[in-house]
Amino acid sequence: MTFKIAVLPGDGIGPEIIEQAKKVLTAVGAKFNHRFIFTDALVGAAAIDAVGDPFPEETFLLCMESDAVLFGAIGDPKYDNDPKAKVRPEQGLLRMRKQLGLYANIRPVSTFKSLIHKSPLRPDLVDGADFVVIRELTGGIYFGEPRGRSEDLKKAYDTCTYTKEEIERIAKLGFEYAAKRNRRLTVVDKANVLATSRLWRETVQEMAPAYKDIEVDYMFVDNAAMQIIQWPKKFDVILTENMFGDILSDEASVITGSLGLLPSASVGIHTSVFEPIHGSYPQAAGKNIANPIATVLSAAMLLELSLNLKEEARTIRDAVDKSMKAGIVTTDIAEGKAYKTSEVGDWLAENL
Ligand code: IPM
Ligand code: MG
């Protein structure tokens, strides 16, 4: 079959890691008789530099007419250090999520046996940890209105809002994920303080009886932040709102030992987007040293979730496991020789 994939490399190491994922996808295509048509488009700081807009209309239209979107990373230090910049790369990401209706961000956290000693946590705490964070992605404080500054500029405000419908559609996904996994759903909120969190809790409580075989528990976000580090193995599916999910998923990602390993999917109304959870790592840009595995595994998620190519996805994951065992890895996780980004990509493409 033929599939159209929109490719948004973005900033920093984005282009280098995306290149490896394309290589691997092309090799999978050759093996299983699929053709992937890749079309590149601008996003982030690269798009601001080229056309003055971090998510140009052209990029949006390409995403809409594609079967899936493969996304690299966005962000550039020249904007991070300038809080007054009017146009920012991150706005591109947020607009992409909103315009494509990507209300759910799915971040699986699992460990690689061969890397457990790289985790900052004790091996016995980490070995076997396997959970998924489902983060609401188009609501909450990231998008709520009003937001801004008072006229005298001495006050600033953001607003956190959620509607019942927004909570229901993501909670449904949470229950469905739990049903496919170990049937435990942990709802993370701050219901002791926030009205939006109380609506989350109320809504999930109303839905729970329809999913009798799922064990639901509720945890305040501060407590969850602690428990994820203390007992990562106790979690199965974590369901949470936008900003808590942003924070907890970064926290969760260090459990595995390298940020460079974890993929993610953003799904919702229109075309789904697949991207590594790490950022644009500007210090490494152009050096051919960044770990491409998170992006390659995002490509595997793309095959599975958007194109329903499960065996093809498994083939990629198996090749990644093999590469780790064989020590064909980049400097962030290498014990002995460190391989270049492109060498890891080549090896994976040749060893599917
Ligand atoms: C993420 C990132 C983004 C977010 C930033 C870059 C706007 O941290 O995808 O988690 O906060 O959602
Ligand atoms: Mg984040």
JSON list of C-alpha atoms and ligand atoms in Angstrom, two decimals, residues 93 97 105 107 135 142 242-243 245-250 277, ligand 2:
[
{"chain": "A", "resi": 93, "resn": "LEU", "atom": "CA", "xyz": [3.36, 23.34, 18.23]},
{"chain": "A", "resi": 97, "resn": "ARG", "atom": "CA", "xyz": [-2.29, 20.55, 18.27]},
{"chain": "A", "resi": 105, "resn": "ASN", "atom": "CA", "xyz": [-0.93, 12.84, 23.99]},
{"chain": "A", "resi": 107, "resn": "ARG", "atom": "CA", "xyz": [3.53, 8.68, 26.16]},
{"chain": "A", "resi": 135, "resn": "ARG", "atom": "CA", "xyz": [-2.11, 13.77, 28.75]},
{"chain": "A", "resi": 142, "resn": "TYR", "atom": "CA", "xyz": [-2.33, 26.13, 27.87]},
{"chain": "A", "resi": 242, "resn": "ASN", "atom": "CA", "xyz": [-2.51, 19.30, 30.04]},
{"chain": "A", "resi": 243, "resn": "MET", "atom": "CA", "xyz": [-0.01, 20.98, 32.34]},
{"chain": "A", "resi": 245, "resn": "GLY", "atom": "CA", "xyz": [0.81, 15.79, 32.01]},
{"chain": "A", "resi": 246, "resn": "ASP", "atom": "CA", "xyz": [3.55, 17.98, 30.61]},
{"chain": "A", "resi": 247, "resn": "ILE", "atom": "CA", "xyz": [5.42, 17.92, 33.90]},
{"chain": "A", "resi": 248, "resn": "LEU", "atom": "CA", "xyz": [4.80, 14.31, 34.88]},
{"chain": "A", "resi": 249, "resn": "SER", "atom": "CA", "xyz": [5.71, 12.90, 31.49]},
{"chain": "A", "resi": 250, "resn": "ASP", "atom": "CA", "xyz": [9.12, 14.57, 31.57]},
{"chain": "A", "resi": 277, "resn": "ILE", "atom": "CA", "xyz": [9.33, 13.32, 23.73]},
{"chain": "B", "resi": 2, "resn": "MG", "atom": "MG", "xyz": [6.93, 19.03, 27.92]}
]
